[in-house]
Short mmCIF file of C-alpha atoms in Angstrom, two decimals:
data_model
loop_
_atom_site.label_atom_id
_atom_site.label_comp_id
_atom_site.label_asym_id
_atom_site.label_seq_id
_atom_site.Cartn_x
_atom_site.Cartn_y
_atom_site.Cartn_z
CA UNK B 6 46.42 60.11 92.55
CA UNK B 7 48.61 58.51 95.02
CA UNK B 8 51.41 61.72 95.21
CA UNK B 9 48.88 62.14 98.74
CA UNK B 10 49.93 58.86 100.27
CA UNK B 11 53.78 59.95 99.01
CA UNK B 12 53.57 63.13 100.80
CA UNK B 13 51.98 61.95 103.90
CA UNK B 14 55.49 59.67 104.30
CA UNK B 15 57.11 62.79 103.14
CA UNK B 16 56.14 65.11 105.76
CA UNK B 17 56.52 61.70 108.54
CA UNK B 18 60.15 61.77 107.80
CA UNK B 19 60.48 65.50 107.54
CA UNK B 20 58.86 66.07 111.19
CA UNK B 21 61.22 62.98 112.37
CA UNK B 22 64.31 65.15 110.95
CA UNK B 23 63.04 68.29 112.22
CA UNK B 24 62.26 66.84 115.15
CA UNK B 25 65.72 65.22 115.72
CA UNK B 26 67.57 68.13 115.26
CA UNK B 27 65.40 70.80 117.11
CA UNK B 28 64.13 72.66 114.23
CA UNK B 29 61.83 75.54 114.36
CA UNK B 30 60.28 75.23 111.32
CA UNK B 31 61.10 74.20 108.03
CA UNK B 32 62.26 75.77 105.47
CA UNK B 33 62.78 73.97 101.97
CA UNK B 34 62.54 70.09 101.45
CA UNK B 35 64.09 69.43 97.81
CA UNK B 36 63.22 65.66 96.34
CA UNK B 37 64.57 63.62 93.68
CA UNK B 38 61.95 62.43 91.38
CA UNK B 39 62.96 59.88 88.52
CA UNK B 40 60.28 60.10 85.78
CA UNK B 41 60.25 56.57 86.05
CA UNK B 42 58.59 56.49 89.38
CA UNK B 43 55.31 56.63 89.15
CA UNK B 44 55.28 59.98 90.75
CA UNK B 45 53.54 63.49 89.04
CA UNK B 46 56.11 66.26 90.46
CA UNK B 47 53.39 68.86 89.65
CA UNK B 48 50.77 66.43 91.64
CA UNK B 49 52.99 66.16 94.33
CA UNK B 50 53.63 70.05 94.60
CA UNK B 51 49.55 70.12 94.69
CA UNK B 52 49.26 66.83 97.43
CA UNK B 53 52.07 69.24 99.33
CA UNK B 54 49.97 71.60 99.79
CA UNK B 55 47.31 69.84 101.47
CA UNK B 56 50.00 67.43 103.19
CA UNK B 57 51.82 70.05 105.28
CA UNK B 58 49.15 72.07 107.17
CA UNK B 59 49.68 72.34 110.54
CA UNK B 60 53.00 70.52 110.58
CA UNK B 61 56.55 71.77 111.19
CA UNK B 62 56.46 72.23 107.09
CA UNK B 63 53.57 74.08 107.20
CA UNK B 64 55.39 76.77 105.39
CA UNK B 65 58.33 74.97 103.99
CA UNK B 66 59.02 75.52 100.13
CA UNK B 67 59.19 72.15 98.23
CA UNK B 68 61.80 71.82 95.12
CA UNK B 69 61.64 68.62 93.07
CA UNK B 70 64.61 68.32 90.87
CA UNK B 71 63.30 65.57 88.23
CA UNK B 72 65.60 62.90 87.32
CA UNK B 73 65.47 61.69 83.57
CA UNK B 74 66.36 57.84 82.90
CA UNK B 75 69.62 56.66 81.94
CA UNK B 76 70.77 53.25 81.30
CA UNK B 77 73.75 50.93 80.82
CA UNK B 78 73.72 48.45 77.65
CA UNK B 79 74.80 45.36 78.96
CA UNK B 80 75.76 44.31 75.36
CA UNK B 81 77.85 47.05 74.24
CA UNK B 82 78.37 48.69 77.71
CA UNK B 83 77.20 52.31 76.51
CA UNK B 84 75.68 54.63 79.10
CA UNK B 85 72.99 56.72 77.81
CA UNK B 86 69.87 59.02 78.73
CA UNK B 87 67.04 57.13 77.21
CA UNK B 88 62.86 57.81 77.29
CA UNK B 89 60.57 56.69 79.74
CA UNK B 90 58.81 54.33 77.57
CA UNK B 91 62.24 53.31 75.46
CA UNK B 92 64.92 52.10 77.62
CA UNK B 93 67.01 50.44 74.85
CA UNK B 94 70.45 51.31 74.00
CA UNK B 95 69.86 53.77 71.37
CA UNK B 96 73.40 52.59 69.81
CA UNK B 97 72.95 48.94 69.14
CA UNK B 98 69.40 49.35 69.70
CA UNK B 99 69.52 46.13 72.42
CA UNK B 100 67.28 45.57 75.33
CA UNK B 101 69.33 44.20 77.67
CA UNK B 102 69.95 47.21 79.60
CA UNK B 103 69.74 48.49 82.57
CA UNK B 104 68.19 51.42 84.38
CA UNK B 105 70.99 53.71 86.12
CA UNK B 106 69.04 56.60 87.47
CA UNK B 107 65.34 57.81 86.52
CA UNK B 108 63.33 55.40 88.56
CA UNK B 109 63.84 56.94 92.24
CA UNK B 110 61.96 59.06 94.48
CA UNK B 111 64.07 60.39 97.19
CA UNK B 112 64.37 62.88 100.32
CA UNK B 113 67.43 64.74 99.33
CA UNK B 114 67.75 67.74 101.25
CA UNK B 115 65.47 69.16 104.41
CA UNK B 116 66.42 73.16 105.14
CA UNK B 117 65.43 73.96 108.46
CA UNK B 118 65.02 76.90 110.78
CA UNK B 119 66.56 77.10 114.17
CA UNK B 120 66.09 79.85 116.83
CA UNK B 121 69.30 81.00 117.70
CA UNK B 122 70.92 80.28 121.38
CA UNK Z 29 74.99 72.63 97.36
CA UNK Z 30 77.05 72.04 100.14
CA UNK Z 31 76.83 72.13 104.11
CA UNK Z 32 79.76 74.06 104.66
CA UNK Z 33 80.35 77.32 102.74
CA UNK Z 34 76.76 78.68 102.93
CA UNK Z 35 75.97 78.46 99.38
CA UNK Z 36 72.62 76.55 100.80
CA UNK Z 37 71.34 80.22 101.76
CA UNK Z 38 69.86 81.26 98.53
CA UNK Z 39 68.31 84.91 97.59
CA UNK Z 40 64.57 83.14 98.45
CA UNK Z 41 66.01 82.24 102.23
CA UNK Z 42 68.40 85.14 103.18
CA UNK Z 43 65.84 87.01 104.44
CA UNK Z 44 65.15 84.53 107.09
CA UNK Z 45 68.39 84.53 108.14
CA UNK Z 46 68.55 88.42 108.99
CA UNK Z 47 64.75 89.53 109.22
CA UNK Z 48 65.12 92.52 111.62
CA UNK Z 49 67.26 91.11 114.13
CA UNK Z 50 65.71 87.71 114.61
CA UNK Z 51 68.32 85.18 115.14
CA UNK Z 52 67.35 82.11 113.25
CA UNK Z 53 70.28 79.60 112.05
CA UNK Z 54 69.44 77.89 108.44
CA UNK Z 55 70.51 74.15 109.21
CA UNK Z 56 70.24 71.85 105.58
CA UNK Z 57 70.42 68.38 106.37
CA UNK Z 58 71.05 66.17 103.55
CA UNK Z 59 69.42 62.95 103.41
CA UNK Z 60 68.82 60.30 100.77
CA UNK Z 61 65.61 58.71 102.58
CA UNK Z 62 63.54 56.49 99.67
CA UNK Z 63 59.75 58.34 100.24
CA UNK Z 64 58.33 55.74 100.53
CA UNK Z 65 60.57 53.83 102.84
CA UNK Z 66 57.78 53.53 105.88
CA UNK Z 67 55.61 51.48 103.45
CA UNK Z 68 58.60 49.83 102.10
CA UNK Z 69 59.72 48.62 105.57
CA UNK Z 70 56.15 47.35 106.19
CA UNK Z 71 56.33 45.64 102.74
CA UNK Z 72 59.29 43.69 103.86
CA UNK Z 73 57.65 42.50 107.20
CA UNK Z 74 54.59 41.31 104.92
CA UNK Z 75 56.93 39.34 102.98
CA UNK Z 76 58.73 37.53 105.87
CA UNK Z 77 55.59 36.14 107.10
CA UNK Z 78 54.76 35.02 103.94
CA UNK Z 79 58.46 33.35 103.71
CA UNK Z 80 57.83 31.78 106.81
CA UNK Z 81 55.25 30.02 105.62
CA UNK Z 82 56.71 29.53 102.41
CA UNK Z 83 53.23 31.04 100.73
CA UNK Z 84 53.65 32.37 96.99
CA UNK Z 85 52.35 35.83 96.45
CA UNK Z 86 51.70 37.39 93.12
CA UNK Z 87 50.54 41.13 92.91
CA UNK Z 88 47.75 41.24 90.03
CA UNK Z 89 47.77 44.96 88.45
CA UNK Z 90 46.04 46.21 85.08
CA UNK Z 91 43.25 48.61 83.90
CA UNK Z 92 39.81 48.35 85.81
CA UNK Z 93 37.56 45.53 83.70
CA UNK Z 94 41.00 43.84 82.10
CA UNK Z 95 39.84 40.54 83.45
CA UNK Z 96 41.84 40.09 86.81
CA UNK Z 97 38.78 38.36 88.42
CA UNK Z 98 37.95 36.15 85.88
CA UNK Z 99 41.21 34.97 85.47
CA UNK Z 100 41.41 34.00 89.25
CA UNK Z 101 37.95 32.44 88.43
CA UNK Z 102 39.38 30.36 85.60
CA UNK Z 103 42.58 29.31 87.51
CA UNK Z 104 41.29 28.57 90.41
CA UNK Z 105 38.70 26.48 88.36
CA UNK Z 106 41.71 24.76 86.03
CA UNK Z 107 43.42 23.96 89.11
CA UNK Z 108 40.60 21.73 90.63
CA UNK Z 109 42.68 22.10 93.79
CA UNK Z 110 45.55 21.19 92.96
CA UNK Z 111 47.44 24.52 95.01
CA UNK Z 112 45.63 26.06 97.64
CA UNK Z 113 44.73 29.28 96.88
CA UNK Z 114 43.44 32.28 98.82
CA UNK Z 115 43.12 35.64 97.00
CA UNK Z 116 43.44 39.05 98.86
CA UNK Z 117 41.00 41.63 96.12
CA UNK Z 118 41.50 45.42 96.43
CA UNK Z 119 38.36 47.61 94.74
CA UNK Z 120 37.61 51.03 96.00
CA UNK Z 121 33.90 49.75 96.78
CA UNK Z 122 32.05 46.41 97.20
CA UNK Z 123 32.91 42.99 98.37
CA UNK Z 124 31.96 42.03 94.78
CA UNK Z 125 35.09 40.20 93.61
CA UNK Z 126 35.63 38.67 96.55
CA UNK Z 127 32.26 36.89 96.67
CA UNK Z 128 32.78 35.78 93.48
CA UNK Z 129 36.10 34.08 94.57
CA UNK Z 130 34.30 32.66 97.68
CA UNK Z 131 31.99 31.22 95.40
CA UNK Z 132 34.44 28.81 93.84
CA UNK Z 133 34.99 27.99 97.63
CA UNK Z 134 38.31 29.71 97.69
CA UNK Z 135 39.39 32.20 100.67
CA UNK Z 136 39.17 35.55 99.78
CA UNK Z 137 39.06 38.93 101.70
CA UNK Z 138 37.87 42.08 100.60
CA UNK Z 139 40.14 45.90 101.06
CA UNK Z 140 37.80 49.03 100.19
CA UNK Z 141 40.01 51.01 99.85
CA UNK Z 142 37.46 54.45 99.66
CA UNK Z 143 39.32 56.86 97.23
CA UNK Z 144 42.39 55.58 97.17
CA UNK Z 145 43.44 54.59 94.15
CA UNK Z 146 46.31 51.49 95.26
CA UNK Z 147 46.72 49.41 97.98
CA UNK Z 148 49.74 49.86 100.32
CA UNK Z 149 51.80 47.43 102.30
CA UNK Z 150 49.74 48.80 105.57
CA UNK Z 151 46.47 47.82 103.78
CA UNK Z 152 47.84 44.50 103.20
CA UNK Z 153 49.43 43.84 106.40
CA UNK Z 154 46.14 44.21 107.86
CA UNK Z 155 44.11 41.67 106.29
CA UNK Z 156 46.99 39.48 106.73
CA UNK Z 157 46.15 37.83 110.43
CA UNK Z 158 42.73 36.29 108.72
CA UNK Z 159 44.51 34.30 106.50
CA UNK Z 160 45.69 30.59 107.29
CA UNK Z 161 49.18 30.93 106.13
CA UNK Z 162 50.21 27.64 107.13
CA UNK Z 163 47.86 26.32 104.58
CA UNK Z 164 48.19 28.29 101.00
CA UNK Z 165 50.36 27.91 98.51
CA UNK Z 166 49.85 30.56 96.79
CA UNK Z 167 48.25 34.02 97.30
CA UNK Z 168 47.30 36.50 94.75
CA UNK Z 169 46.50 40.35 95.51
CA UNK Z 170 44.41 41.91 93.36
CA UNK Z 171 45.17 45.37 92.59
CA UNK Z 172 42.85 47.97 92.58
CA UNK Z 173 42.37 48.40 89.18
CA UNK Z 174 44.78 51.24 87.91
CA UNK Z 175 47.51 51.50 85.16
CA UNK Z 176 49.23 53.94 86.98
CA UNK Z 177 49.14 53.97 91.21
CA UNK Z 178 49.39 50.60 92.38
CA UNK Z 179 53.18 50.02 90.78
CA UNK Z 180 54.61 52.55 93.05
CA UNK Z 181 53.90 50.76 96.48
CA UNK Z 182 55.81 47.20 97.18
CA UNK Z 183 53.28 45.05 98.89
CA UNK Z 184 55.83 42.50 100.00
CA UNK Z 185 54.41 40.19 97.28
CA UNK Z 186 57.21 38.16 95.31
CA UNK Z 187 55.92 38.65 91.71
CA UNK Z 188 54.05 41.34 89.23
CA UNK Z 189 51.65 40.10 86.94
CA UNK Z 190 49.80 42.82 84.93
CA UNK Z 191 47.39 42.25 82.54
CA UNK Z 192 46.66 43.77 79.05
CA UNK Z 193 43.24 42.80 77.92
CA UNK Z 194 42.74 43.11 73.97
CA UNK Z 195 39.99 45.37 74.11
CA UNK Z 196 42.51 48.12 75.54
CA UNK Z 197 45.30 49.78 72.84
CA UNK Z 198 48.11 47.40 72.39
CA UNK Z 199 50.68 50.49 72.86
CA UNK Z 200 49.60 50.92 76.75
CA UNK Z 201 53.01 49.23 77.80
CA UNK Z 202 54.48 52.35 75.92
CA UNK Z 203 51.84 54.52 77.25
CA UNK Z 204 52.41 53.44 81.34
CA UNK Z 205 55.58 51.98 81.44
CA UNK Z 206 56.28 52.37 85.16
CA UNK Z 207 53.56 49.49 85.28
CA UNK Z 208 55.11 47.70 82.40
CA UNK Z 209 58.52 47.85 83.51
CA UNK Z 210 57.42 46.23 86.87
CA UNK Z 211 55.81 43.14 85.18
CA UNK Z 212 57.80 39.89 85.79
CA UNK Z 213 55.23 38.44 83.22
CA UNK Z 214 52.60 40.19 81.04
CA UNK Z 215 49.23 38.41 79.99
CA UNK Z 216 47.93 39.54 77.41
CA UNK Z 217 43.91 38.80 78.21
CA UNK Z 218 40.64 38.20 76.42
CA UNK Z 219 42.18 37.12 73.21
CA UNK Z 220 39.00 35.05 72.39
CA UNK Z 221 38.25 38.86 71.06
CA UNK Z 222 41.07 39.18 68.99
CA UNK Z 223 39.06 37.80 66.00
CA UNK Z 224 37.04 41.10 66.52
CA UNK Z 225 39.32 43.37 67.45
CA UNK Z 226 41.97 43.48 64.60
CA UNK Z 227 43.57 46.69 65.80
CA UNK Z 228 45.07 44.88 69.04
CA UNK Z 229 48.15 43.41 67.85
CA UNK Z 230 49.69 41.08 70.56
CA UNK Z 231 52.93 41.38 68.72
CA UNK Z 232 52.88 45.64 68.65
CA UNK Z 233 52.28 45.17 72.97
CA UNK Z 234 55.25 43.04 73.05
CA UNK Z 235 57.59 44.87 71.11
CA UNK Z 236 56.49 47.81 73.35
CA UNK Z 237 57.26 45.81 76.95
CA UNK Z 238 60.22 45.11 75.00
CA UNK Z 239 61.43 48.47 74.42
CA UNK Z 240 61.29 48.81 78.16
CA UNK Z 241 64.33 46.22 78.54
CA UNK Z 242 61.85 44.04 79.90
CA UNK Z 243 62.15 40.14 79.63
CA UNK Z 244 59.48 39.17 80.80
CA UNK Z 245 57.52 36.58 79.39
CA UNK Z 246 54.31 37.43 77.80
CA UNK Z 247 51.13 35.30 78.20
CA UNK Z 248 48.26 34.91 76.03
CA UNK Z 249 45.08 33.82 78.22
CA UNK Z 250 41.42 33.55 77.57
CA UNK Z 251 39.45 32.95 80.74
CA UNK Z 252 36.33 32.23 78.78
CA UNK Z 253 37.52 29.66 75.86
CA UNK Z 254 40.26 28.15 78.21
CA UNK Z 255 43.15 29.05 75.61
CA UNK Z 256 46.50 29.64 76.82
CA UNK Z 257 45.46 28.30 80.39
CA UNK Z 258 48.17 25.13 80.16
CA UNK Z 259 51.05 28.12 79.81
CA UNK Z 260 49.72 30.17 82.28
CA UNK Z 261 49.14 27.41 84.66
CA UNK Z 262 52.94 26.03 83.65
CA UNK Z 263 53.91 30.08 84.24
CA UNK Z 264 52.77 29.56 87.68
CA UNK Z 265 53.76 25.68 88.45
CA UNK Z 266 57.17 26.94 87.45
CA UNK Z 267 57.49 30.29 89.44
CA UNK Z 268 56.57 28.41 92.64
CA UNK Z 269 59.28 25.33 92.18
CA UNK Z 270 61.65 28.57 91.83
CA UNK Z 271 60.27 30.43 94.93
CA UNK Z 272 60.22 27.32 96.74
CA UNK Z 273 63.91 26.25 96.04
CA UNK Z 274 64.86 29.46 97.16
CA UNK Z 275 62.99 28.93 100.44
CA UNK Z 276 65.03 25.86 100.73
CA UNK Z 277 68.07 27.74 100.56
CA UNK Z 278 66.82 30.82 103.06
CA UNK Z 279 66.10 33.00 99.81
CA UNK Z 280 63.19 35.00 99.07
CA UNK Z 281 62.34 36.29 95.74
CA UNK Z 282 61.32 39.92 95.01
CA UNK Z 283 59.86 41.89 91.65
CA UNK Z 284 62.57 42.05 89.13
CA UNK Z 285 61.84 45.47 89.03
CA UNK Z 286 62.77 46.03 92.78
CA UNK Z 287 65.55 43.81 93.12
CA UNK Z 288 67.16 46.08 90.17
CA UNK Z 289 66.43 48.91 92.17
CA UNK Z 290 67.54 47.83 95.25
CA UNK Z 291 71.13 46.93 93.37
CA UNK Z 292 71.08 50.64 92.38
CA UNK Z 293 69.83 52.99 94.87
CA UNK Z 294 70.91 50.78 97.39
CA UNK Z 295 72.36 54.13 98.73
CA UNK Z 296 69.02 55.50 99.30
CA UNK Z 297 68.98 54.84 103.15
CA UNK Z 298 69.16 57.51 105.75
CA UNK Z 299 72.55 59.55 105.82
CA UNK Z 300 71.89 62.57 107.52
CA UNK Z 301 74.95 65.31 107.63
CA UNK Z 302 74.56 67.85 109.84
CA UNK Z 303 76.48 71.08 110.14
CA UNK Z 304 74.77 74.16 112.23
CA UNK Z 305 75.47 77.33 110.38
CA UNK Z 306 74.90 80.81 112.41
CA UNK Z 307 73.00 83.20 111.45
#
């Protein structure tokens, strides 16, 4: 259950952004999650709940858009999506590929509030 | 989405933007910030120092009870001193493993790490002023012991090595293959039990790393009878001639696993747009 320690750096850079730009509040923080990072989207939802109380995000919305692997076959150059726990080119069936997308977990987007002047 | 024609305000936010007459601007800043980029930055100080001082350090993951202990015991042991080794050990409770280690007359230092279920580059960094730098050649961190957590956090180590004892199923590479993906070698442990346990099929667990487009090599190691120590030992001799040429020319060495994902998501660094939208 480490999605806690992910959110705690979560909400960090969230205050730093909301911070930086003078935000009331925040609104929705959407992620990137590759389901080859280690990282529960439902857990982290749960570990977001805990994580935001009485921050800037205390009633931000959180959106994880989940990221399914894909890889490159360095054989026969085919790009593919591919399982989490079978990451060979399903055409020649080699293993020499390599991941493309599916392993990342990234700050995408950060919706904020602003009092207008 | 985009910052500039509004289609960020959805039918769950509008609201916000017109609730009776309060004038709030929606701002959406798009970023591409890794998460866990705080620990990753303290990950890469970690591994300067240990560049500096030109120490080797292997992260040790696998199951709780796979054998990580007892294969320090052994090594240090077959090694009759010829590396220096200090060993950092990571348990949720106890200073168990690390008295064991200090038994063999080998540095070691404990991390509790309470409830958490991993150890972080923070956690790492802090034990890190103990240690004698200038005189180890090779450290090894053992994990907490956890298929799952401790893969996610760079520790600014230089190499995975995750065990697979034979008394676990030989499909867990297929089962947690965030773990087995990140394994510059695999040992495959306890296999004085293999006589015993005929459903553990070292083959089966390598064709499943293998299915993860992994090449890395696969050890077989029994701490208790001694087998497979020469190849795990000549693993080792061999990974720290490499990391040590490398030092020679200025290079470090990473986790094949990272340096991959450093090639692709290299983007992932802070890129923040920003376009105020009124209300």
């Amino acid at each position: 259950m480490h999605e806690l320690s992910v959110c705690m750096e979560l909400i960090d850079q969230v205050e730093a952004i909301a911070r930086s730009h003078d935000a009331e509040r925040v609104d929705t923080i959407v992620l990137r999650i590759g389901s080859l990072s280690g990282v529960e989207p439902g857990l982290l939802e749960s570990a977001f709940e805990m994580a935001r109380l009485g921050t800037v995000a205390e009633h931000a919305r959180l959106r994880t858009e989940r990221i399914e692997p894909r890889i490159r076959c360095r054989a026969c150059g085919l790009e593919a999506e591919a399982g989490p726990s079978d990451l060979r080119c399903p055409a020649c069936f080699g293993t020499d590929t390599a991941l493309i997308t599916g392993d990342e977990m990234i700050l995408a987007r950060v919706e904020l509030l602003q009092a207008a002047d | 989405m985009c910052d500039t024609c509004g289609c960020n305000i959805t039918d769950g936010n509008r609201h916000l933007l017109r609730a009776d007459g309060s004038h709030r601007k929606l701002t959406a800043v798009s970023v591409l910030n890794k998460l866990l980029q705080h620990n990753d930055a303290q990950a890469e100080a970690n591994r300067a120092l240990f560049d500096r001082h030109g120490v080797l350090v292997i992260n040790l993951m696998s199951s709780p009870g796979s054998g990580k202990t007892s294969l320090l015991e052994a090594t240090i042991k077959a090694l009759d001193g010829a590396l220096r080794i200090a060993v950092i050990e990571g348990d949720l409770e106890t200073e168990n493993d690390a008295a064991r280690i200090r038994a063999l007359g080998v540095e070691a230092h404990q991390i509790t790490t309470g409830t958490a279920c991993h150890l972080d580059a923070h956690l790492v960094a802090k034990v890190l002023p103990k240690l004698d730098l200038e005189n180890i050649d090779v450290l090894f961190i053992e994990n907490v012991g956890n298929l799952v957590c401790p893969a996610s956090f760079d520790l600014g180590h230089h190499l995975n090595l995750t065990l697979l004892s034979v008394t676990e199923g030989d499909d867990k590479p297929a089962k947690y293959p965030v773990m087995f993906r990140a394994a510059d070698a695999m040992l495959i442990s306890k296999t004085d039990l293999l006589a015993v346990l005929d459903e553990f099929s070292p083959e089966r667990a390598e064709a499943c790393l293998r299915k993860l487009a992994s090449n890395a090599q696969v050890l077989r190691v029994s701490s208790k009878t001694g087998e497979g120590m020469r190849e795990w030992l000549d693993w080792l001799n061999r990974r720290l001639e490499h990391y040590r040429n490398l030092r020679r020319e200025n290079r470090s060495l990473s986790p094949a696993v990272q340096s991959e994902g450093r090639r692709l998501h290299g983007l992932a660094r802070p890129d923040v747009r920003f376009k105020p939208e009124t209300a």
